[in-house]
Amino acid sequence: MFVGRFIKLQENGMVVFKVRVNDNMPRKNTFWTASYFINEMGSYKNWGELSWAELRKQYQRDCSEALCAWLSKSEDSNFCLVGIKNISVEFAQILEKERPIIAFGPSDPPLEYLMNLIAIVRDTNCAVTKQILDYEPSESNNWNPTKVESKEDLNTLLAQKLQVNNCIAIQGPPGTGKTYRMAALSAELLRQGKSVLVTALTNQALIELVKKKDLKDFLDAQKVTKTSLTVDESKELPKLQPNKKNLCNAAPGYLSLATFYLSSAWAKDAIEIPFDYVIMDEASQALYPMIAASVKLGNKIIWIGDQNQLPPIVLTGDDVINRYDWGGIVKGFNTLCTNFSYPSYMLKDTFRLTERGAACTGIFYNNDLNSVSKVQTIKSSIDCLNKNGGPTFLGMDLEPGDKTPTLAISSIIDLVEEILSEDKDAKIAVLSKFRPTVRQIQKQFILQSKKSEIPENVKIETVDRVQGLTVDYCIFFIPNASLKYSLEKELFNVATSRAKYCTIIVADKSLMGKDMEEEVRKYLLKSQDDKFVAFNSTKNITAGNVSVNVLGKIDLSKFEKKRKEIVEGKENIYIIDTNVFVNCPNIIDRIGHKYKVIIPAKVLEELDKLKLKNNIDKNALNTAARNINLAFTKQFSKMEDADISLLPVGFDKNNPDCQILSVALKYKGENPIILTSDNILQTRAKGLGITTISLTDFLRQLR
């Protein structure tokens, strides 16, 4: 929990609070519940031992969802300013009128939503929901939708089918224009004087829909209402009307927007069907009872989703779901599509992905995905970005069980910086399955890039939070831990289909030898342009029209790009500076055992002194020390004392850089390479004819 005093309401709808600097401060992009307490409980000093739940139950006057959008310094160093989004219009009015202190605590769980669904399931007298809920599972489990191209008139097609059918299911793979199609369909129905409800899991999905040009006239005519309208939504779309009491408000020629949470309550209480049409967006994120709830709300139903993308997030473990056979409940849209014979369609043209990207993602869609993107080639000098767009696989040496590997994260951040150096406005997503991984990337990005905050055009987030996102470039990081979760095909499909241009998959180089679903394996194979990869046993792999028979392990070294600082015919000795170990504790492993590694005694001395400093990452130092000891033990590396007699006249023999240079001079005939990010040391070395390479350049070459 944390508390904040209301400061002001910005023109963009952002609400600014003043918050004391402490350990309980919020992080950017975290979700909270903002609560206003009555009487003496308006002061946190009076809370005593009361719990968050007790405070809200006994003293809460009002509350609102809240999203931390930004943090900044205030004039008082003991406080900071916090920008909050998603504040409801009604709550903002209280803030402006009374200027209270607000408590921020954990987000409310969707208990009311679940209770609504339970009530719908238990209502055995409702014939329309009973038809959906009491289905006989299909043994074939086949679903064969009619393919629809982008040039086809979907509205006319649906209108014809809905004359004789009450329900239609539509699958929309990544980038196929689901939102655009729904907006156009909604507009056509409104012109016919129909009452329309669009319901979705998230408020953001509803806002993206109403921003489409097809609905502009209805928005301007104030014929579009939304439940739980927030201040920032109202500022962005001033003509959008609030559904002030969140009541079911079906009316001819009007469009209602409501989340699953609220529309489920309407369905629970509905005696008669209120709407002519219900369009369920994000249907693949609806629990199966919510699918059933929709038929209580409309005479005609259009479900649109993608069963090959993420189902709704549930906290129940997979073992419990499997034990009680709840999979059909969680993956509600898939259950509907595979067990009913409603007319069904699949949008097959993607506007987002290039032809190469569509060919890879199409593996999840029986190779029926076609690219109609205007961009088919990528103009970039970055080696790891395929010029035809789509995915690239970057294999690294990752420690098993480590969800926050420093070296890999550093390399990812370097790649982000490299992309931004070519295009400062590029939209980039860095995604991973695990929250600890994402938090560490966020933290390390700030430290490594030396920025005060993560730029707005760079999103670092878990995959679960980005369904529907479109960016220019996406980096999907798969730590070498709990791999089955990162390689689950729905999550993998979402993570690798966000980018218009290129997707970079960063994972352990032995990933292809791990267990995974066949679609994921085919995708990874195709991402490597059908080149051979290493497997532990004989396998036959097929990707598209390419079939590869792999016999045992294959030596990948012949495919590796030679590092430019290496000299053929010489020993090639790496001498590592102190700053390299601080930023990359596993650097010896990255160099590889075929090259000799020398560590100057002065470097070991400096590493030991750094342990006494407060602003140094002690974990990194300890990791570096362990790796150095291991290298010494296995004779991959050795320590070397300085020989100051080798230094030219004029060099300061007590200077640490000069002592490191003297070690390099011992091996002048065997191409010594000083690995350092110290510009002064680099300059001195070059003056003596000694090769140098920075850590950033070294890691970039490994890609």
XYZ file of C-alpha atoms in Angstrom:
703
model
C 0.000 0.000 0.000
C 0.933 3.640 -0.373
C -0.870 6.959 0.100
C -0.909 10.087 -2.034
C -2.340 13.578 -1.788
C -4.307 14.765 -4.815
C -2.463 17.588 -6.620
C -4.207 18.220 -9.929
C -6.089 16.812 -12.877
C -4.137 17.267 -16.120
C -5.718 18.176 -19.440
C -4.951 14.704 -20.812
C -6.960 13.080 -18.016
C -3.961 12.050 -15.951
C -4.446 12.501 -12.188
C -1.334 13.657 -10.302
C -0.625 12.671 -6.678
C 2.178 13.584 -4.298
C 3.663 10.453 -2.712
C 6.303 10.055 0.006
C 9.499 8.373 -1.233
C 9.767 4.961 0.437
C 9.908 1.253 -0.234
C 6.183 1.046 -0.955
C 6.249 3.374 -3.931
C 4.512 2.114 -7.063
C 6.285 0.982 -10.228
C 5.379 2.252 -13.658
C 2.564 0.300 -15.361
C 1.397 -1.369 -12.132
C -2.312 -1.674 -11.329
C -3.886 -0.523 -8.043
C -7.211 0.197 -6.376
C -7.538 3.845 -5.261
C -9.735 4.230 -2.139
C -11.148 7.300 -0.380
C -11.880 6.720 3.313
C -14.444 8.679 5.352
C -14.121 10.733 8.534
C -11.020 10.225 10.666
C -9.829 7.369 8.455
C -9.021 9.950 5.821
C -5.666 10.149 7.654
C -3.427 7.090 7.429
C -2.171 7.848 10.957
C -5.484 6.560 12.318
C -5.446 3.197 10.554
C -3.656 1.405 13.374
C -3.643 -2.372 12.860
C -6.613 -2.419 10.484
C -6.108 -4.495 7.348
C -6.708 -3.215 3.818
C -9.860 -5.346 3.608
C -11.189 -4.046 6.956
C -10.510 -0.427 6.007
C -12.398 -0.779 2.752
C -15.307 -2.689 4.244
C -15.876 -0.298 7.155
C -14.670 3.124 6.008
C -14.485 3.296 2.198
C -16.553 6.084 0.668
C -15.599 5.465 -2.954
C -12.937 3.736 -5.045
C -11.582 3.465 -8.578
C -9.209 1.421 -10.674
C -5.787 3.028 -10.988
C -2.756 2.519 -13.230
C 0.612 4.084 -12.429
C 1.620 5.772 -15.711
C 4.729 7.721 -14.621
C 6.824 8.923 -11.691
C 8.806 12.156 -11.438
C 10.708 14.265 -8.915
C 8.996 16.916 -6.798
C 10.418 20.080 -5.263
C 10.653 18.228 -1.924
C 13.243 15.422 -2.112
C 11.206 13.380 0.392
C 8.308 13.177 -2.069
C 7.733 12.344 -5.711
C 4.902 12.968 -8.165
C 2.934 10.024 -9.541
C 0.710 10.125 -12.652
C -2.335 7.847 -12.411
C -4.568 6.686 -15.295
C -7.884 4.780 -15.349
C -9.488 6.963 -12.655
C -13.274 6.997 -13.110
C -15.016 10.261 -13.934
C -17.073 10.126 -10.696
C -13.977 9.504 -8.543
C -12.115 12.366 -10.232
C -14.972 14.725 -9.391
C -14.584 13.831 -5.694
C -10.833 14.439 -5.927
C -11.238 17.894 -7.453
C -13.924 18.904 -4.974
C -12.403 17.642 -1.714
C -8.671 17.214 -2.519
C -8.303 14.277 -0.107
C -5.496 11.866 0.717
C -6.052 8.628 -1.222
C -4.898 5.134 -0.300
C -3.640 2.823 -3.043
C -3.797 -0.902 -2.422
C -3.973 -4.223 -4.299
C -6.222 -4.395 -7.348
C -9.650 -5.869 -6.747
C -9.940 -9.495 -7.865
C -12.804 -10.168 -10.301
C -14.904 -11.946 -7.668
C -18.156 -10.291 -8.735
C -17.539 -11.384 -12.321
C -17.010 -14.984 -11.236
C -20.102 -14.918 -9.013
C -22.143 -13.664 -11.963
C -20.926 -16.563 -14.095
C -21.659 -19.070 -11.338
C -25.219 -17.729 -11.102
C -25.670 -18.094 -14.875
C -24.438 -21.688 -14.775
C -26.749 -22.570 -11.872
C -29.818 -21.122 -13.619
C -30.992 -24.397 -15.164
C -34.310 -22.868 -16.259
C -32.737 -20.604 -18.903
C -33.130 -22.391 -22.239
C -30.720 -20.220 -24.255
C -27.772 -20.663 -21.897
C -28.642 -24.302 -21.265
C -28.141 -25.034 -24.971
C -24.577 -23.703 -24.762
C -23.663 -25.123 -21.361
C -25.085 -28.644 -21.800
C -23.208 -29.577 -24.958
C -22.070 -33.055 -25.903
C -18.290 -33.003 -26.439
C -17.319 -33.706 -30.029
C -15.041 -36.671 -30.618
C -13.610 -35.310 -33.852
C -12.606 -31.937 -32.380
C -12.285 -30.592 -35.933
C -12.992 -27.005 -36.821
C -12.922 -25.973 -40.445
C -13.915 -22.305 -40.821
C -14.551 -20.657 -44.171
C -11.535 -18.504 -45.123
C -12.264 -14.822 -45.730
C -9.862 -12.539 -47.618
C -9.464 -8.849 -46.790
C -11.102 -7.757 -50.057
C -14.304 -9.714 -49.344
C -17.397 -7.924 -47.976
C -17.677 -9.547 -44.568
C -20.697 -7.445 -43.536
C -22.797 -8.732 -46.436
C -21.630 -12.280 -45.785
C -22.564 -12.091 -42.099
C -25.911 -10.414 -42.807
C -26.890 -13.288 -45.093
C -25.878 -15.923 -42.554
C -27.577 -14.155 -39.635
C -30.902 -14.228 -41.449
C -31.101 -17.962 -40.778
C -28.594 -18.357 -37.902
C -28.517 -16.668 -34.515
C -24.811 -17.172 -33.816
C -21.570 -16.867 -35.798
C -17.946 -17.510 -34.752
C -15.023 -15.655 -36.348
C -11.330 -16.422 -35.874
C -8.994 -13.472 -36.276
C -5.257 -14.381 -36.368
C -2.666 -11.679 -35.529
C -2.977 -8.469 -37.512
C -6.007 -9.497 -39.563
C -8.045 -6.387 -38.733
C -10.480 -7.783 -36.166
C -11.135 -4.378 -34.608
C -11.608 -2.673 -37.982
C -14.071 -5.382 -39.070
C -16.072 -5.087 -35.850
C -16.274 -1.308 -36.113
C -17.529 -1.543 -39.702
C -20.092 -4.195 -38.738
C -21.293 -2.181 -35.726
C -21.727 0.928 -37.891
C -23.782 -0.998 -40.464
C -26.090 -2.389 -37.753
C -26.537 1.043 -36.157
C -27.517 2.510 -39.526
C -30.249 -0.145 -39.616
C -31.524 1.137 -36.270
C -30.382 -1.910 -34.301
C -29.290 -1.853 -30.675
C -25.738 -3.179 -30.396
C -23.578 -4.262 -27.485
C -19.831 -4.766 -27.896
C -18.320 -6.533 -24.905
C -14.652 -7.372 -24.296
C -12.361 -8.385 -21.476
C -10.495 -5.064 -21.348
C -11.468 -1.404 -21.475
C -8.581 -0.795 -23.879
C -10.118 -3.118 -26.474
C -13.389 -1.168 -26.318
C -11.604 2.166 -26.697
C -9.599 0.930 -29.704
C -12.875 -0.122 -31.347
C -14.665 3.180 -30.904
C -11.690 5.138 -32.273
C -12.160 3.579 -35.726
C -13.401 5.976 -38.425
C -16.509 3.888 -39.217
C -17.992 4.859 -35.844
C -17.088 8.560 -35.929
C -20.550 9.761 -37.008
C -22.239 7.798 -34.231
C -19.681 9.018 -31.707
C -20.251 12.634 -32.805
C -24.022 12.101 -32.512
C -23.456 10.927 -28.905
C -24.924 7.517 -29.682
C -22.070 5.534 -28.133
C -21.976 4.872 -24.374
C -19.378 3.114 -22.235
C -19.483 1.654 -18.758
C -16.888 2.766 -16.170
C -15.698 5.640 -18.341
C -12.380 7.006 -17.045
C -11.138 10.577 -17.078
C -8.357 9.868 -19.576
C -10.800 8.045 -21.872
C -13.177 11.007 -21.659
C -10.364 13.433 -22.509
C -9.275 11.310 -25.472
C -12.852 10.830 -26.741
C -14.943 13.760 -25.419
C -18.025 12.695 -27.433
C -18.070 9.249 -25.795
C -20.989 9.129 -23.347
C -20.661 7.628 -19.859
C -23.053 4.953 -18.687
C -23.201 6.652 -15.299
C -24.760 3.845 -13.274
C -23.463 0.987 -15.462
C -27.027 -0.127 -16.214
C -28.087 -2.161 -19.217
C -29.087 0.588 -21.673
C -30.108 -1.057 -24.954
C -31.707 1.436 -27.374
C -32.342 1.380 -31.167
C -29.494 2.965 -33.112
C -27.216 3.119 -30.041
C -23.940 1.313 -29.350
C -23.144 0.167 -25.804
C -19.605 -0.732 -24.733
C -19.113 -2.870 -21.619
C -16.461 -5.207 -20.218
C -17.173 -8.859 -19.463
C -17.303 -7.940 -15.769
C -20.317 -5.659 -16.213
C -22.087 -7.385 -19.106
C -22.032 -10.638 -17.106
C -24.078 -8.848 -14.418
C -26.568 -7.706 -17.062
C -26.865 -11.278 -18.316
C -27.370 -12.652 -14.794
C -30.288 -10.272 -14.152
C -31.796 -10.302 -17.673
C -35.387 -11.522 -17.917
C -35.793 -10.582 -21.578
C -33.080 -10.289 -24.225
C -32.171 -6.552 -24.295
C -30.006 -6.088 -27.432
C -30.599 -6.900 -31.071
C -26.935 -7.770 -31.573
C -24.047 -8.689 -29.311
C -20.471 -8.638 -30.632
C -18.034 -10.319 -28.259
C -14.494 -9.118 -28.842
C -11.572 -11.006 -27.295
C -13.850 -14.066 -27.194
C -10.769 -16.281 -26.750
C -10.244 -14.577 -23.357
C -13.747 -15.393 -22.151
C -14.424 -18.255 -19.770
C -16.958 -20.664 -21.232
C -19.840 -19.457 -18.985
C -19.229 -15.939 -20.364
C -19.716 -17.344 -23.870
C -23.059 -18.676 -22.634
C -23.898 -15.371 -20.925
C -23.709 -13.519 -24.249
C -26.767 -15.365 -25.636
C -28.886 -13.882 -22.811
C -28.011 -10.391 -24.004
C -28.647 -10.440 -27.765
C -30.927 -12.003 -30.349
C -27.966 -12.337 -32.715
C -24.428 -13.108 -31.500
C -21.052 -12.654 -33.216
C -18.100 -14.121 -31.336
C -14.708 -13.000 -32.594
C -11.420 -14.176 -31.146
C -8.519 -16.506 -31.765
C -8.280 -19.829 -29.968
C -4.610 -19.990 -30.990
C -3.802 -16.987 -28.812
C -3.906 -16.623 -25.029
C -6.901 -17.865 -23.071
C -8.011 -15.963 -19.955
C -5.472 -15.750 -17.137
C -6.363 -18.020 -14.213
C -4.335 -18.496 -11.049
C -5.304 -22.136 -10.667
C -2.400 -24.414 -11.554
C -2.376 -26.608 -14.645
C -2.399 -29.750 -12.480
C -5.691 -28.727 -10.830
C -7.237 -27.717 -14.183
C -6.286 -31.075 -15.696
C -7.380 -33.053 -12.621
C -10.897 -31.640 -12.723
C -11.062 -31.354 -16.529
C -11.591 -27.598 -16.431
C -9.722 -26.973 -19.659
C -12.973 -26.610 -21.597
C -14.097 -23.886 -19.176
C -10.855 -21.901 -19.348
C -10.528 -22.144 -23.145
C -14.150 -21.223 -23.742
C -13.899 -20.017 -27.346
C -12.036 -23.153 -28.390
C -14.710 -25.255 -26.677
C -17.417 -23.408 -28.601
C -15.701 -23.732 -31.989
C -14.864 -27.435 -31.691
C -18.195 -28.620 -30.295
C -20.819 -26.631 -32.206
C -21.659 -26.358 -35.879
C -22.360 -22.603 -35.971
C -21.324 -20.854 -39.204
C -17.660 -20.003 -38.763
C -15.067 -17.937 -40.589
C -11.331 -17.217 -40.400
C -9.781 -13.913 -41.485
C -6.766 -15.104 -43.495
C -5.074 -11.830 -44.562
C -2.732 -10.154 -42.073
C -1.994 -6.444 -42.457
C 0.737 -6.576 -39.786
C 3.198 -9.298 -40.768
C 5.510 -9.478 -43.751
C 5.298 -12.485 -46.080
C 8.115 -14.187 -44.202
C 6.519 -13.347 -40.845
C 3.135 -14.632 -42.032
C 4.729 -17.857 -43.281
C 6.157 -18.491 -39.811
C 3.073 -17.480 -37.819
C 0.934 -19.348 -40.356
C 2.284 -22.591 -38.897
C -0.236 -22.083 -36.070
C -3.035 -21.688 -38.654
C -2.514 -24.670 -40.966
C -0.372 -22.454 -43.227
C -3.475 -20.444 -44.232
C -2.184 -16.997 -43.211
C -1.427 -14.542 -46.024
C 0.404 -11.200 -45.808
C -1.132 -8.061 -47.335
C 1.252 -5.726 -45.513
C 2.566 -2.734 -47.453
C 6.010 -3.347 -45.924
C 7.815 -6.488 -47.082
C 11.502 -5.566 -46.718
C 13.342 -4.088 -43.752
C 15.907 -1.315 -44.203
C 18.423 -1.889 -41.434
C 22.149 -2.468 -41.030
C 21.652 -4.600 -37.900
C 22.892 -8.110 -38.665
C 20.357 -10.063 -36.637
C 17.331 -8.445 -38.332
C 16.159 -10.437 -41.327
C 15.759 -8.126 -44.311
C 12.513 -9.899 -45.229
C 11.084 -9.325 -41.758
C 9.757 -11.989 -39.456
C 11.677 -13.884 -36.774
C 15.337 -14.460 -35.987
C 16.578 -16.962 -33.400
C 19.553 -15.846 -31.275
C 21.009 -18.694 -29.264
C 23.097 -17.951 -26.156
C 24.678 -19.881 -23.289
C 22.139 -19.478 -20.483
C 22.411 -20.964 -16.999
C 19.639 -23.475 -16.209
C 17.132 -22.155 -13.698
C 18.190 -18.502 -14.042
C 15.268 -16.229 -14.937
C 17.344 -13.030 -14.761
C 20.686 -13.689 -16.521
C 22.694 -10.470 -16.498
C 24.584 -11.074 -19.727
C 21.528 -11.988 -21.803
C 19.560 -9.022 -20.492
C 22.496 -6.718 -21.196
C 22.657 -8.014 -24.772
C 18.922 -7.458 -25.218
C 19.222 -3.874 -24.006
C 22.171 -3.314 -26.355
C 19.978 -4.516 -29.222
C 17.169 -2.143 -28.217
C 19.663 0.734 -28.133
C 21.010 -0.288 -31.525
C 17.520 -0.280 -33.069
C 16.773 3.123 -31.520
C 20.050 4.507 -32.852
C 18.771 3.731 -36.376
C 15.198 4.851 -35.700
C 14.592 6.804 -32.496
C 10.822 6.587 -32.970
C 10.687 2.813 -33.512
C 8.094 1.050 -31.369
C 9.814 -1.819 -29.564
C 8.460 -4.496 -27.239
C 10.659 -6.639 -24.988
C 8.572 -9.556 -23.768
C 9.033 -12.523 -21.472
C 6.762 -14.976 -19.707
C 7.906 -14.257 -16.159
C 7.362 -11.134 -14.054
C 10.775 -11.369 -12.279
C 12.430 -11.431 -15.703
C 10.504 -8.389 -16.875
C 11.212 -6.452 -13.668
C 14.941 -7.156 -14.002
C 14.972 -6.043 -17.658
C 13.172 -2.830 -16.679
C 15.623 -2.177 -13.856
C 18.713 -2.992 -15.901
C 17.468 -0.898 -18.831
C 17.420 2.218 -16.629
C 20.901 1.513 -15.255
C 22.529 0.460 -18.514
C 20.969 3.049 -20.808
C 21.458 5.786 -18.170
C 17.934 7.088 -18.849
C 15.664 8.480 -16.148
C 12.847 6.252 -17.374
C 11.967 3.786 -20.093
C 10.951 5.677 -23.285
C 7.280 5.647 -24.239
C 8.060 3.807 -27.475
C 9.737 0.939 -25.581
C 7.442 -1.501 -23.788
C 8.967 -4.089 -21.455
C 6.184 -6.393 -20.316
C 4.987 -9.951 -19.752
C 3.399 -11.664 -22.739
C 0.111 -12.029 -20.848
C -0.323 -8.244 -20.837
C 0.190 -7.460 -24.531
C -2.407 -9.405 -26.516
C -3.608 -7.010 -29.211
C -0.366 -4.990 -29.154
C 1.301 -3.952 -32.431
C 4.922 -2.733 -32.537
C 7.679 -2.361 -35.125
C 10.159 -4.719 -33.446
C 9.710 -7.330 -30.750
C 12.308 -9.162 -28.649
C 10.974 -12.314 -27.004
C 13.298 -13.511 -24.245
C 13.014 -17.145 -23.141
C 15.062 -17.734 -19.955
C 16.485 -21.207 -19.442
C 13.985 -21.922 -16.653
C 10.484 -23.435 -16.572
C 10.674 -23.676 -20.362
C 7.294 -25.353 -20.791
C 5.555 -22.094 -19.866
C 7.486 -19.967 -22.382
C 7.036 -22.621 -25.083
C 3.289 -23.093 -24.588
C 2.006 -22.598 -28.120
C -0.698 -19.953 -27.479
C 1.709 -17.768 -25.501
C 4.516 -18.339 -28.006
C 2.208 -17.364 -30.867
C 1.216 -14.099 -29.156
C 4.812 -13.214 -28.280
C 6.128 -13.792 -31.801
C 3.351 -12.063 -33.762
C 3.390 -8.530 -32.310
C 5.949 -6.991 -34.689
C 5.286 -5.486 -38.106
C 8.941 -5.788 -39.061
C 11.094 -8.184 -37.048
C 10.854 -10.520 -34.072
C 14.041 -11.586 -32.278
C 13.797 -14.703 -30.105
C 16.576 -14.833 -27.490
C 16.982 -18.208 -25.790
C 19.489 -20.888 -24.844
C 21.282 -22.179 -27.925
C 20.273 -25.755 -27.050
C 16.568 -24.837 -27.002
C 15.730 -26.964 -30.029
C 16.732 -30.046 -28.090
C 14.023 -29.413 -25.481
C 10.474 -30.776 -25.397
C 7.931 -28.506 -27.062
C 4.753 -28.646 -29.107
C 5.266 -29.422 -32.759
C 3.973 -26.044 -34.018
C 6.514 -24.205 -31.867
C 9.326 -26.455 -33.097
C 8.351 -25.855 -36.711
C 8.250 -22.097 -36.099
C 11.739 -22.104 -34.553
C 13.081 -24.162 -37.414
C 11.605 -21.791 -39.958
C 12.913 -18.760 -38.021
C 16.423 -20.027 -38.728
C 15.728 -20.025 -42.449
C 15.549 -23.812 -42.430
C 19.195 -24.231 -41.408
C 20.389 -27.202 -39.419
C 20.240 -26.949 -35.647
C 21.499 -29.186 -32.828
C 19.377 -32.037 -31.492
C 20.138 -34.772 -29.031
C 18.840 -37.624 -31.193
C 17.651 -38.493 -34.670
C 14.563 -36.494 -35.567
C 12.529 -35.650 -38.641
C 11.354 -32.059 -38.691
C 8.967 -30.468 -41.170
C 8.375 -26.750 -41.693
C 6.141 -25.748 -44.560
C 7.424 -27.634 -47.583
C 10.861 -28.264 -46.058
C 11.718 -31.546 -44.363
C 14.994 -32.005 -42.487
C 16.401 -35.272 -41.168
C 18.799 -34.504 -38.325
C 21.252 -37.221 -37.247
C 22.615 -36.646 -33.781
C 24.372 -33.425 -32.815
C 25.679 -31.122 -35.507
C 28.697 -28.848 -35.098
C 27.377 -25.325 -35.420
C 30.803 -23.686 -35.404
C 30.973 -23.716 -39.226
C 27.922 -21.462 -39.315
C 29.401 -18.964 -36.849
C 30.584 -15.572 -38.082
C 34.269 -15.090 -37.357
C 35.068 -12.306 -34.929
C 36.891 -9.499 -36.653
C 39.588 -9.037 -33.964
C 40.818 -12.658 -34.288
C 44.065 -13.164 -36.273
C 44.492 -16.465 -38.124
C 47.617 -18.432 -37.216
C 48.118 -16.754 -33.844
C 47.126 -17.764 -30.323
C 44.728 -14.789 -29.862
C 44.877 -13.971 -26.156
C 42.119 -12.014 -24.416
C 43.098 -9.713 -21.543
C 40.048 -8.611 -19.556
C 39.675 -5.233 -17.823
C 37.879 -4.710 -14.488
C 34.828 -2.912 -15.915
C 34.028 -5.903 -18.114
C 33.647 -8.251 -15.144
C 31.370 -5.720 -13.404
C 29.007 -5.503 -16.389
C 29.340 -9.086 -17.582
C 30.347 -11.532 -14.816
C 30.164 -14.528 -17.200
C 32.525 -13.021 -19.774
C 35.020 -15.905 -19.654
C 32.322 -18.343 -20.776
C 31.306 -15.950 -23.533
C 34.853 -15.854 -24.939
C 34.946 -19.626 -25.123
C 37.600 -22.117 -24.112
C 39.426 -22.188 -27.459
C 40.986 -18.791 -26.692
C 43.425 -18.144 -23.850
C 42.196 -15.667 -21.214
C 44.631 -13.630 -19.115
C 43.499 -11.712 -16.047
C 45.967 -9.079 -14.838
C 46.718 -9.190 -11.106
C 45.728 -5.506 -10.963
C 42.195 -6.431 -12.158
C 41.766 -8.936 -9.317
C 42.948 -6.278 -6.872
C 40.449 -3.744 -8.231
C 37.575 -6.266 -8.094
C 38.375 -6.927 -4.442
C 38.315 -3.184 -3.639
C 34.973 -2.722 -5.408
C 33.280 -4.975 -2.829
C 33.623 -2.119 -0.329
C 31.657 0.356 -2.471
C 27.927 0.820 -1.851
C 26.802 1.527 -5.421
C 28.196 -1.695 -6.912
C 26.176 -4.816 -7.653
C 27.627 -7.275 -5.120
C 25.903 -10.232 -6.771
C 27.672 -9.455 -10.040
C 31.041 -9.273 -8.269
C 30.456 -12.574 -6.488
C 29.423 -14.225 -9.766
C 32.547 -12.865 -11.467
C 34.763 -14.172 -8.624
C 33.218 -17.660 -8.871
C 33.709 -17.760 -12.635
C 37.327 -16.616 -12.343
C 38.070 -19.282 -9.700
C 36.456 -21.947 -11.885
C 38.464 -20.830 -14.909
C 41.702 -20.963 -12.890
C 40.831 -24.421 -11.543
C 40.042 -25.854 -14.998
C 43.001 -23.977 -16.513
C 40.875 -22.009 -18.983
C 42.513 -18.861 -17.666
C 45.396 -17.624 -15.560
C 46.536 -14.555 -13.639
C 49.468 -12.488 -14.892
C 51.534 -9.941 -12.932
C 52.388 -6.624 -14.524
C 55.850 -6.095 -16.029
C 56.335 -2.327 -15.878
C 59.778 -2.613 -17.510
C 57.961 -3.158 -20.836
C 56.194 0.224 -20.678
C 57.574 3.052 -22.860
C 59.192 6.078 -21.251
C 56.608 8.548 -19.981
C 53.953 5.987 -18.945
C 52.873 6.173 -15.278
C 54.034 2.820 -13.904
C 51.647 3.070 -10.917
C 48.600 3.689 -13.125
C 46.219 0.625 -13.216
C 45.625 1.011 -16.971
C 49.346 1.047 -17.647
C 49.849 -2.084 -15.559
C 47.156 -3.849 -17.615
C 48.916 -2.633 -20.788
C 52.188 -4.136 -19.578
C 50.516 -7.536 -19.331
C 49.363 -7.194 -22.946
C 52.892 -6.228 -24.019
C 54.163 -9.594 -22.684
C 52.133 -11.282 -25.428
C 52.738 -8.751 -28.218
C 53.647 -11.527 -30.684
C 50.437 -13.527 -30.148
C 47.747 -10.895 -30.885
C 46.752 -9.802 -27.368
C 43.207 -8.378 -27.351
C 42.282 -6.078 -24.468
C 38.579 -6.407 -23.709
C 37.619 -3.097 -22.113
C 34.993 -0.356 -22.215
C 37.485 2.229 -20.870
C 38.061 4.774 -23.671
C 41.386 5.981 -22.206
C 42.753 2.443 -21.992
C 41.597 1.790 -25.564
C 43.431 4.904 -26.792
C 46.660 4.001 -24.973
C 46.528 0.424 -26.304
C 46.008 1.522 -29.884
C 49.019 3.848 -29.535
C 51.100 0.765 -28.689
C 49.663 -1.267 -31.564
C 47.531 -3.510 -29.302
C 44.077 -4.648 -30.428
C 41.090 -3.623 -28.258
C 37.375 -4.355 -28.332
C 34.581 -2.954 -26.159
C 32.183 -5.217 -24.302
C 29.272 -3.903 -26.382
C 31.024 -4.665 -29.677
C 32.155 -8.079 -28.445
C 28.633 -9.103 -27.448
C 27.200 -7.706 -30.678
C 29.558 -9.930 -32.698
C 28.377 -12.992 -30.779
C 24.873 -12.434 -32.137
